[in-house]
Coordinates of C-alpha atoms in Angstrom, one line a residue:
Chain A
M1 CA -46.6 34.5 5.3
R2 CA -44.5 37.0 3.3
H3 CA -43.2 34.5 0.8
M4 CA -46.8 33.2 0.0
K5 CA -48.3 36.1 -1.8
L6 CA -47.8 36.5 -5.5
N7 CA -46.5 40.0 -5.7
P8 CA -46.9 42.2 -8.9
R9 CA -43.4 41.8 -9.9
K10 CA -43.6 38.0 -9.9
A11 CA -46.9 38.2 -11.8
M12 CA -45.2 40.4 -14.3
A13 CA -42.3 38.1 -14.8
I14 CA -44.8 35.2 -15.4
A15 CA -46.7 37.3 -17.9
L16 CA -43.4 38.1 -19.7
L17 CA -42.5 34.4 -19.9
G18 CA -45.9 33.8 -21.4
A19 CA -45.5 36.5 -23.9
A20 CA -42.2 35.3 -25.1
W21 CA -43.7 31.7 -25.4
L22 CA -46.4 33.0 -27.8
V23 CA -43.8 34.8 -30.0
H24 CA -41.5 31.8 -30.0
P25 CA -43.6 28.5 -30.2
T26 CA -40.2 26.7 -30.3
G27 CA -39.1 28.4 -27.1
A28 CA -41.3 26.2 -25.1
A29 CA -38.4 24.2 -23.9
W30 CA -36.6 27.3 -22.8
A31 CA -39.1 28.8 -20.5
Q32 CA -39.2 27.3 -17.0
T33 CA -41.1 29.1 -14.3
P34 CA -38.9 29.2 -11.2
A35 CA -40.0 26.3 -9.0
A36 CA -40.8 27.2 -5.3
A37 CA -38.0 25.6 -3.3
T38 CA -39.1 23.5 -0.4
F39 CA -35.8 22.7 1.0
S40 CA -34.0 24.8 3.6
P41 CA -30.4 24.4 4.5
P42 CA -29.6 24.3 8.2
D43 CA -29.3 27.5 10.2
E44 CA -26.0 29.2 10.6
A45 CA -26.3 28.6 14.4
A46 CA -26.6 24.9 13.9
M47 CA -23.0 24.7 12.5
P48 CA -21.3 21.6 14.0
T49 CA -18.3 22.2 16.4
G50 CA -15.1 20.2 16.5
P51 CA -12.8 19.4 13.6
F52 CA -15.6 18.8 11.2
G53 CA -17.2 22.1 12.2
E54 CA -13.9 23.8 11.6
A55 CA -13.8 22.5 8.1
V56 CA -17.3 23.6 7.5
K57 CA -16.6 27.1 8.8
L58 CA -13.4 27.4 6.6
G59 CA -15.5 26.2 3.6
E60 CA -18.0 29.0 4.4
N61 CA -15.2 31.6 4.6
I62 CA -13.6 30.4 1.3
F63 CA -17.1 30.6 -0.2
R64 CA -17.9 34.1 0.9
N65 CA -14.4 35.6 0.5
T66 CA -12.4 33.4 -2.0
P67 CA -9.5 35.8 -2.7
K68 CA -8.7 36.0 1.1
Y69 CA -9.2 32.4 2.2
A70 CA -8.0 30.6 -1.0
P71 CA -5.5 33.1 -2.5
Q72 CA -3.2 30.4 -4.0
F73 CA -6.1 29.2 -6.3
T74 CA -7.8 32.4 -7.2
G75 CA -6.6 34.6 -10.1
N76 CA -9.3 37.5 -9.8
T77 CA -11.2 39.3 -7.1
L78 CA -14.4 37.3 -7.3
S79 CA -15.8 35.1 -4.5
C80 CA -18.1 32.1 -5.1
D81 CA -20.8 34.1 -3.2
N82 CA -20.9 36.7 -5.9
C83 CA -22.7 34.3 -8.2
H84 CA -24.1 31.8 -5.7
M85 CA -25.6 34.4 -3.4
N86 CA -26.1 34.3 0.3
G87 CA -23.2 31.8 0.8
G88 CA -24.6 29.3 -1.6
R89 CA -27.8 29.1 0.3
L90 CA -30.2 31.0 -1.9
A91 CA -32.7 29.0 -4.1
N92 CA -32.6 30.0 -7.8
S93 CA -29.1 31.4 -7.3
S94 CA -27.5 28.1 -8.0
P95 CA -27.3 26.9 -4.3
M96 CA -24.8 24.4 -3.2
W97 CA -27.4 22.2 -1.4
A98 CA -29.1 21.4 -4.6
A99 CA -25.7 20.9 -6.4
Y100 CA -24.1 18.7 -3.9
V101 CA -26.7 15.9 -4.2
A102 CA -26.6 16.0 -8.0
Y103 CA -23.0 14.7 -8.5
P104 CA -21.3 12.6 -9.8
A105 CA -22.8 13.5 -13.2
Y106 CA -21.8 13.6 -16.8
R107 CA -20.7 17.1 -18.1
A108 CA -20.7 17.9 -21.8
K109 CA -18.2 20.6 -20.9
N110 CA -15.4 18.1 -20.4
K111 CA -17.1 14.9 -21.7
K112 CA -16.6 13.1 -18.4
V113 CA -18.4 12.0 -15.4
N114 CA -17.5 14.6 -12.8
T115 CA -17.6 14.3 -9.0
F116 CA -18.6 17.2 -7.0
G117 CA -15.0 18.0 -6.3
Q118 CA -14.1 18.0 -10.0
R119 CA -17.1 20.4 -10.6
L120 CA -15.6 22.7 -8.0
Q121 CA -12.2 22.5 -9.7
G122 CA -13.9 23.9 -12.8
C123 CA -15.2 27.0 -10.9
F124 CA -11.7 27.8 -9.7
R125 CA -10.2 27.4 -13.2
F126 CA -12.8 29.5 -15.0
S127 CA -15.0 31.6 -12.8
E128 CA -12.2 32.4 -10.4
N129 CA -9.7 32.6 -13.2
G130 CA -7.3 30.6 -11.0
K131 CA -5.9 27.1 -10.5
A132 CA -7.8 23.9 -9.6
P133 CA -7.0 23.0 -6.0
P134 CA -6.0 19.3 -5.7
L135 CA -9.0 17.1 -4.7
D136 CA -7.4 16.3 -1.3
S137 CA -6.3 19.8 -0.6
K138 CA -7.6 21.7 2.5
V139 CA -9.4 24.2 0.5
M140 CA -11.3 21.4 -1.4
V141 CA -12.1 19.5 1.7
A142 CA -13.4 22.6 3.3
L143 CA -15.8 23.5 0.4
E144 CA -17.0 20.0 0.2
S145 CA -17.6 19.9 3.9
Y146 CA -19.6 23.1 3.7
S147 CA -21.7 22.0 0.8
F148 CA -22.3 18.6 2.4
W149 CA -23.5 20.3 5.5
L150 CA -25.7 22.7 3.6
S151 CA -27.4 19.8 2.1
T152 CA -28.2 18.0 5.5
N153 CA -31.3 15.8 4.9
A154 CA -31.5 16.6 1.1
P155 CA -32.2 13.4 -0.8
T156 CA -29.2 12.1 -2.9
G157 CA -29.9 12.2 -6.6
A158 CA -33.2 14.0 -6.2
K159 CA -34.1 16.9 -8.6
M160 CA -34.1 19.7 -6.1
A161 CA -36.5 22.7 -6.8
G162 CA -34.4 25.9 -6.9
R163 CA -31.3 24.3 -8.3
G164 CA -29.3 26.4 -10.8
Y165 CA -30.7 29.8 -12.1
P166 CA -34.3 29.7 -13.5
K167 CA -34.0 29.3 -17.2
L168 CA -35.1 32.5 -18.9
A169 CA -37.5 32.5 -21.9
K170 CA -36.0 33.1 -25.4
P171 CA -36.0 36.9 -26.1
A172 CA -38.4 38.3 -28.7
A173 CA -35.6 40.0 -30.6
A174 CA -32.0 38.8 -30.9
P175 CA -29.9 40.1 -28.0
S176 CA -28.4 43.6 -28.8
Y177 CA -25.2 45.1 -27.6
Q178 CA -26.6 48.7 -28.3
R179 CA -29.7 48.1 -26.2
G180 CA -27.7 46.3 -23.6
Q181 CA -25.3 49.3 -23.2
V182 CA -28.4 51.4 -22.3
V183 CA -29.7 48.9 -19.9
Y184 CA -26.2 48.7 -18.2
A185 CA -25.9 52.4 -17.9
Q186 CA -29.3 52.7 -16.3
N187 CA -29.3 49.6 -14.0
C188 CA -25.8 48.4 -13.5
S189 CA -23.0 51.0 -13.7
L190 CA -23.9 52.7 -10.4
C191 CA -22.4 49.6 -8.7
H192 CA -20.2 47.8 -11.3
G193 CA -18.8 50.9 -12.8
A194 CA -19.0 52.3 -16.5
N195 CA -15.7 50.2 -17.1
G196 CA -17.0 47.1 -15.5
A197 CA -14.4 47.0 -12.9
G198 CA -16.7 47.1 -9.9
A199 CA -15.8 49.0 -6.7
A200 CA -13.8 48.4 -3.5
A201 CA -13.9 50.3 -0.2
H202 CA -11.4 50.2 2.6
G203 CA -9.4 47.4 0.9
A204 CA -12.3 45.1 0.3
V205 CA -14.3 44.3 -2.9
V206 CA -17.9 45.5 -2.6
F207 CA -19.1 45.4 -6.1
P208 CA -17.5 42.7 -8.1
A209 CA -15.9 43.2 -11.6
V210 CA -18.2 42.1 -14.4
W211 CA -15.4 42.3 -17.1
G212 CA -11.7 43.1 -17.3
K213 CA -8.8 41.4 -15.6
D214 CA -10.5 41.1 -12.1
S215 CA -13.5 39.3 -13.6
Y216 CA -14.4 35.7 -14.8
N217 CA -12.4 34.3 -17.8
W218 CA -13.6 33.2 -21.2
G219 CA -14.0 29.7 -20.2
A220 CA -16.5 30.5 -17.3
G221 CA -20.2 29.5 -17.4
M222 CA -21.1 33.3 -17.0
S223 CA -19.3 34.2 -20.3
A224 CA -22.0 32.3 -22.1
I225 CA -24.8 34.9 -22.5
N226 CA -27.7 32.3 -21.7
N227 CA -26.2 31.7 -18.3
A228 CA -25.5 35.4 -17.8
A229 CA -29.1 36.2 -18.8
D230 CA -30.4 33.7 -16.4
F231 CA -28.3 34.8 -13.5
I232 CA -28.9 38.6 -14.1
H233 CA -32.7 38.3 -14.6
A234 CA -33.1 36.3 -11.3
N235 CA -30.5 38.2 -9.1
M236 CA -29.7 41.7 -10.5
P237 CA -29.9 44.7 -9.9
L238 CA -29.0 43.8 -6.4
G239 CA -32.1 44.6 -4.1
L240 CA -34.3 45.0 -7.3
A241 CA -34.1 41.4 -8.7
G242 CA -37.0 40.7 -11.1
T243 CA -37.4 44.2 -12.4
L244 CA -35.6 43.7 -15.7
S245 CA -37.7 42.4 -18.6
T246 CA -36.7 39.2 -20.3
Q247 CA -35.3 41.2 -23.2
Q248 CA -33.4 43.6 -21.1
A249 CA -31.7 40.7 -19.2
W250 CA -30.6 39.1 -22.6
D251 CA -29.4 42.5 -24.0
V252 CA -27.3 43.4 -21.0
A253 CA -25.9 39.8 -20.8
A254 CA -24.7 40.3 -24.4
Y255 CA -23.3 43.6 -23.6
I256 CA -21.2 42.4 -20.6
D257 CA -20.1 39.2 -22.4
S258 CA -18.9 41.4 -25.3
Q259 CA -16.2 43.0 -23.3
D260 CA -12.5 41.9 -22.8
R261 CA -11.8 39.4 -19.9
P262 CA -9.0 37.0 -19.0
Q263 CA -8.2 34.4 -21.7
D264 CA -9.8 31.0 -21.8
P265 CA -7.2 28.7 -20.0
R266 CA -7.8 26.1 -22.7
F267 CA -6.5 28.6 -25.3
S268 CA -4.5 26.7 -27.9
G269 CA -2.6 29.6 -29.3
S270 CA -5.3 30.6 -31.8
V271 CA -8.5 32.3 -31.1
A272 CA -10.2 30.8 -34.1
A273 CA -9.2 27.3 -33.1
T274 CA -10.2 27.9 -29.5
R275 CA -13.6 29.1 -30.6
A276 CA -14.0 26.1 -32.9
K277 CA -13.2 23.6 -30.2
F278 CA -14.8 25.2 -27.1
H279 CA -17.1 28.0 -28.2
N280 CA -18.8 26.9 -31.2
N281 CA -22.4 27.9 -30.2
A282 CA -24.6 31.0 -30.5
F283 CA -24.2 31.8 -26.7
S284 CA -20.5 32.5 -26.7
L285 CA -19.3 35.7 -28.4
Y286 CA -15.6 34.6 -27.9
G287 CA -13.7 34.9 -31.2
T288 CA -16.4 37.0 -32.8
A289 CA -15.9 40.6 -33.8
V290 CA -17.8 43.2 -31.8
N291 CA -17.4 46.8 -33.0
G292 CA -14.5 45.6 -35.1
H293 CA -12.7 44.0 -32.1
V294 CA -12.2 40.2 -32.0
L295 CA -13.2 39.0 -28.5
G296 CA -10.3 37.0 -27.0
A297 CA -7.7 38.3 -29.1
A298 CA -6.6 41.0 -26.6
A299 CA -7.6 38.8 -23.7
Q300 CA -6.0 40.0 -20.4
Chain B
M1 CA 4.1 51.8 14.7
N2 CA 3.8 54.2 11.8
R3 CA 0.1 53.8 11.8
I4 CA -0.3 54.4 15.5
L5 CA 1.8 57.6 15.2
C6 CA -0.2 58.6 12.1
G7 CA -3.6 57.9 14.0
L8 CA -2.2 59.9 16.9
V9 CA -1.4 62.9 14.9
I10 CA -4.8 62.9 13.1
A11 CA -6.5 62.5 16.5
L12 CA -4.6 65.5 17.8
I13 CA -5.5 67.6 14.8
A14 CA -9.1 66.6 14.9
G15 CA -9.2 67.3 18.7
L16 CA -7.9 70.9 17.9
G17 CA -10.6 71.3 15.4
W18 CA -8.2 71.8 12.4
P19 CA -9.7 70.3 9.2
Q20 CA -7.2 67.8 7.8
R21 CA -7.5 69.0 4.3
S22 CA -8.0 72.7 4.3
V23 CA -11.3 73.7 2.9
A24 CA -12.2 77.0 4.6
A25 CA -15.4 77.0 6.6
P26 CA -18.2 78.7 4.7
P27 CA -20.0 81.4 6.8
Q28 CA -23.2 79.2 7.3
A29 CA -21.1 76.4 9.0
S30 CA -21.4 78.2 12.3
Q31 CA -25.1 77.8 12.2
C32 CA -24.9 74.2 11.2
A33 CA -22.5 73.6 14.0
A34 CA -25.3 74.3 16.5
C35 CA -26.8 70.8 15.7
H36 CA -24.1 68.9 13.6
G37 CA -21.3 69.9 16.0
A38 CA -18.2 72.1 15.4
N39 CA -16.4 69.0 14.2
G40 CA -19.3 67.9 12.1
M41 CA -19.7 64.7 14.1
G42 CA -23.4 65.3 15.0
N43 CA -25.1 65.0 18.3
Q44 CA -25.8 61.4 19.6
A45 CA -28.1 62.5 22.3
A46 CA -30.2 64.7 20.1
G47 CA -30.1 62.3 17.1
F48 CA -28.4 64.8 14.8
P49 CA -26.4 63.0 12.1
A50 CA -22.6 63.4 11.5
L51 CA -21.8 65.0 8.3
A52 CA -18.0 64.8 8.5
G53 CA -16.4 62.7 5.8
L54 CA -19.6 61.9 4.0
P55 CA -19.2 62.2 0.3
A56 CA -19.7 65.7 -1.1
P57 CA -22.1 64.7 -4.0
Y58 CA -24.2 62.9 -1.4
L59 CA -24.4 65.8 1.0
R60 CA -25.2 68.2 -1.8
A61 CA -28.0 65.8 -3.2
Q62 CA -29.5 65.9 0.3
L63 CA -29.4 69.7 0.7
D64 CA -31.2 70.0 -2.7
A65 CA -33.7 67.4 -1.6
F66 CA -34.5 69.1 1.8
K67 CA -35.0 72.3 -0.2
S68 CA -37.3 70.7 -2.8
K69 CA -39.1 68.6 0.0
E70 CA -38.2 65.4 -1.9
R71 CA -36.7 64.6 1.7
A72 CA -39.3 66.1 4.0
N73 CA -37.9 67.5 7.3
A74 CA -39.1 70.8 8.7
T75 CA -35.9 71.8 10.5
M76 CA -33.6 71.1 7.5
A77 CA -36.0 72.5 5.0
G78 CA -35.7 75.8 6.9
M79 CA -31.9 75.5 6.9
A80 CA -31.7 74.7 3.3
A81 CA -34.3 77.2 1.9
P82 CA -32.0 80.3 1.9
L83 CA -28.9 78.5 0.5
T84 CA -27.9 79.1 -3.1
G85 CA -26.5 76.3 -5.2
A86 CA -23.0 77.6 -4.8
E87 CA -23.4 77.9 -0.9
M88 CA -24.7 74.2 -0.8
A89 CA -21.6 73.1 -2.9
A90 CA -19.3 74.9 -0.5
L91 CA -20.9 73.4 2.5
S92 CA -20.9 69.9 1.1
D93 CA -17.2 70.2 0.1
Y94 CA -16.3 71.5 3.6
Y95 CA -18.1 68.8 5.5
A96 CA -16.8 66.1 3.2
A97 CA -13.2 67.2 4.0
L98 CA -13.6 67.3 7.6
P99 CA -11.7 64.4 9.3
V100 CA -13.4 61.7 11.4
A101 CA -11.4 60.9 14.5
P102 CA -10.4 57.2 14.7
A103 CA -12.1 55.3 17.5
P104 CA -11.5 51.6 18.6
L105 CA -13.8 48.8 17.6
P106 CA -16.0 47.3 20.2
P107 CA -13.9 44.7 22.1
A108 CA -16.1 41.7 21.0
P109 CA -17.7 41.9 17.5
P110 CA -21.4 42.5 17.9
T111 CA -23.7 39.6 17.3
G112 CA -27.5 39.0 17.1
P113 CA -30.2 39.8 14.6
G114 CA -28.8 43.4 13.8
A115 CA -25.4 42.0 13.0
A116 CA -26.9 39.1 10.9
L117 CA -29.0 41.4 8.8
A118 CA -26.2 43.8 8.3
Q119 CA -23.8 41.2 7.2
R120 CA -25.9 38.5 5.7
G121 CA -29.2 40.0 4.8
D122 CA -32.5 38.2 5.2
W123 CA -33.4 35.9 2.3
Q124 CA -36.4 34.2 3.9
A125 CA -38.7 35.6 1.2
G126 CA -36.6 34.2 -1.7
V127 CA -34.4 35.7 -4.3
A128 CA -36.7 38.4 -5.7
D129 CA -38.1 39.7 -2.4
G130 CA -35.1 39.1 -0.1
I131 CA -33.2 41.8 1.7
P132 CA -29.5 41.9 0.6
S133 CA -27.0 42.5 3.5
C134 CA -26.7 46.2 4.2
D135 CA -22.9 45.7 4.0
S136 CA -23.2 44.6 0.4
C137 CA -24.0 48.2 -0.5
H138 CA -22.7 50.2 2.4
G139 CA -19.4 48.3 2.7
A140 CA -18.0 46.2 5.5
G141 CA -18.7 47.9 8.9
G142 CA -21.1 50.3 7.1
L143 CA -18.2 52.6 6.3
G144 CA -19.7 53.7 2.9
V145 CA -18.7 53.1 -0.7
G146 CA -18.0 55.6 -3.3
T147 CA -20.0 58.8 -3.6
Q148 CA -23.5 57.2 -3.6
F149 CA -23.6 54.8 -0.6
P150 CA -23.3 56.7 2.5
R151 CA -21.5 55.6 5.8
L152 CA -23.9 54.3 8.5
A153 CA -21.4 53.5 11.2
G154 CA -21.6 55.7 14.3
Q155 CA -24.8 57.6 13.2
P156 CA -27.4 58.0 15.9
A157 CA -29.7 54.9 16.0
V158 CA -32.9 57.3 16.1
Y159 CA -31.6 59.0 13.0
L160 CA -31.0 55.9 11.0
A161 CA -34.4 54.5 12.1
A162 CA -36.1 57.8 11.1
Q163 CA -34.6 57.6 7.6
L164 CA -35.7 54.0 7.1
N165 CA -39.2 54.9 8.3
G166 CA -39.1 57.9 5.9
W167 CA -38.6 55.7 2.9
R168 CA -41.3 53.4 4.1
D169 CA -43.9 56.2 4.5
G170 CA -42.7 58.1 1.5
T171 CA -41.3 61.3 3.3
R172 CA -37.9 60.5 2.1
K173 CA -37.8 59.8 -1.7
T174 CA -34.0 60.3 -2.4
G175 CA -31.4 57.9 -3.7
P176 CA -30.3 56.3 -7.0
M177 CA -32.6 53.7 -8.7
G178 CA -35.0 53.6 -5.8
L179 CA -32.6 51.0 -4.2
M180 CA -32.9 52.1 -0.5
A181 CA -36.7 52.6 -0.8
A182 CA -37.0 49.0 -2.0
V183 CA -34.8 47.7 0.8
A184 CA -36.5 49.8 3.5
R185 CA -40.0 48.7 2.5
R186 CA -39.0 45.0 3.2
L187 CA -37.9 45.7 6.8
T188 CA -40.0 44.9 9.8
P189 CA -40.0 47.3 12.8
A190 CA -38.1 44.8 14.9
Q191 CA -35.5 44.6 12.1
I192 CA -35.1 48.4 12.0
T193 CA -34.6 48.5 15.7
A194 CA -31.9 45.8 15.7
V195 CA -30.0 46.9 12.6
T196 CA -29.9 50.6 13.5
A197 CA -28.7 49.8 17.1
Y198 CA -25.9 47.6 15.4
Y199 CA -24.6 50.5 13.1
A200 CA -24.8 53.1 15.8
A201 CA -22.5 51.2 18.0
L202 CA -19.8 50.8 15.2
P203 CA -17.0 53.4 14.9
A204 CA -17.2 55.8 12.0
N205 CA -13.4 55.5 11.5
P206 CA -12.2 52.3 13.1
A207 CA -8.7 52.8 14.5
N208 CA -7.6 49.1 14.1
G209 CA -8.7 47.9 10.6
A210 CA -11.9 48.3 8.6
K211 CA -13.7 45.0 9.5
P212 CA -15.7 44.5 12.6

């Protein structure tokens, strides 16, 4: 019953989408009201046993604690779960059950048809700032087994409601670093820290790094401010998701993606050439100057 | 081997009632001890919370809140009323520095709905209305994170439940960004019973590693 009622926060989010739509008649293609997901992945308790069950369980462990269970392929302290929340189960937080049935698919990022495994390799290289596990490695087999199991009874090739992050409307004003800095100080730094490094307790990461050496690198999806704004608006601040305005989400996304982070692994030796080849769009600030500092030039 | 020895020494010191880091006991601490214990570990049977090892800024904020009634509790309002800011600061530093004796983890990791909510959260209501796992803010095993996210492990279940109900009925208004109020309002009575029993059963300072 609880999920049926339209709460004031949701009503507000819809009103904001509408407002942005009016201001930006061309923004129509951007605004996409989150679709109510109808698919539910199987219960944790229904996890199979035997050798296949062991692979599924290992996949879940890797997903929820990547640095611990796949250290050889992980170059930062992030886990898949930090961006695909609740173990990749959560609709509108880019769930694995919606992704699994959508591959193989063509990706503009590498101009190739990618299998699901190849898609996962990209996450390790960029979001995890690590190395791509070989397709037949134990880590890859486990993650694929886990994702396959989560998508039990999902129709192959179907457009699943709840896939990805809900696309946020275009902001009324161009995203601003200065406004984003204020949004960050008020809504984010309590957990992610004034220096973006997050927080650990008793040897385990609790709040993940949003910039700096322990965060995603300049090739990651999250380093593009449209992806970051989509994710943040839908999922952050943790426990208060949906309370940021559209403008605030864009501003804070621009702020965190204007900070230093690990180099793009496709770096060719020149920031300008790397920008021209891989970042030539308004959503990546890589190679641009922010407060007199060229992003990517001092990449860690 | 070293760790065992170290734990033994700490346990001995704690047993003798010597604070590990020497912050002299403020004069009021003898009154506090009546309910919170001489070692600051509270009173399970009466439901009085442990104060030992909680972050000083958190303790200080609570004393201010008892005095201002932002956190309404008749007993503690009476205790906090006569305290000056400097006395509150001294008491907070004192309790923050008291050691917590190490205790073993339960032999089998706890399971059931309390453990599930603590470690996984409840996302039935979707991304905007779901309940993040308690551990995602309070740390693995509910041991606390930094100065703003207090330890839950080992606190009396009735105490923990009273706090959650306090946020629900508005008698406790404290905390950064209204985070805990937002979480508490989404909990059902059955969830409160299960999750508070879960944390009450965990050690406040696990002797053999941080994770249950």
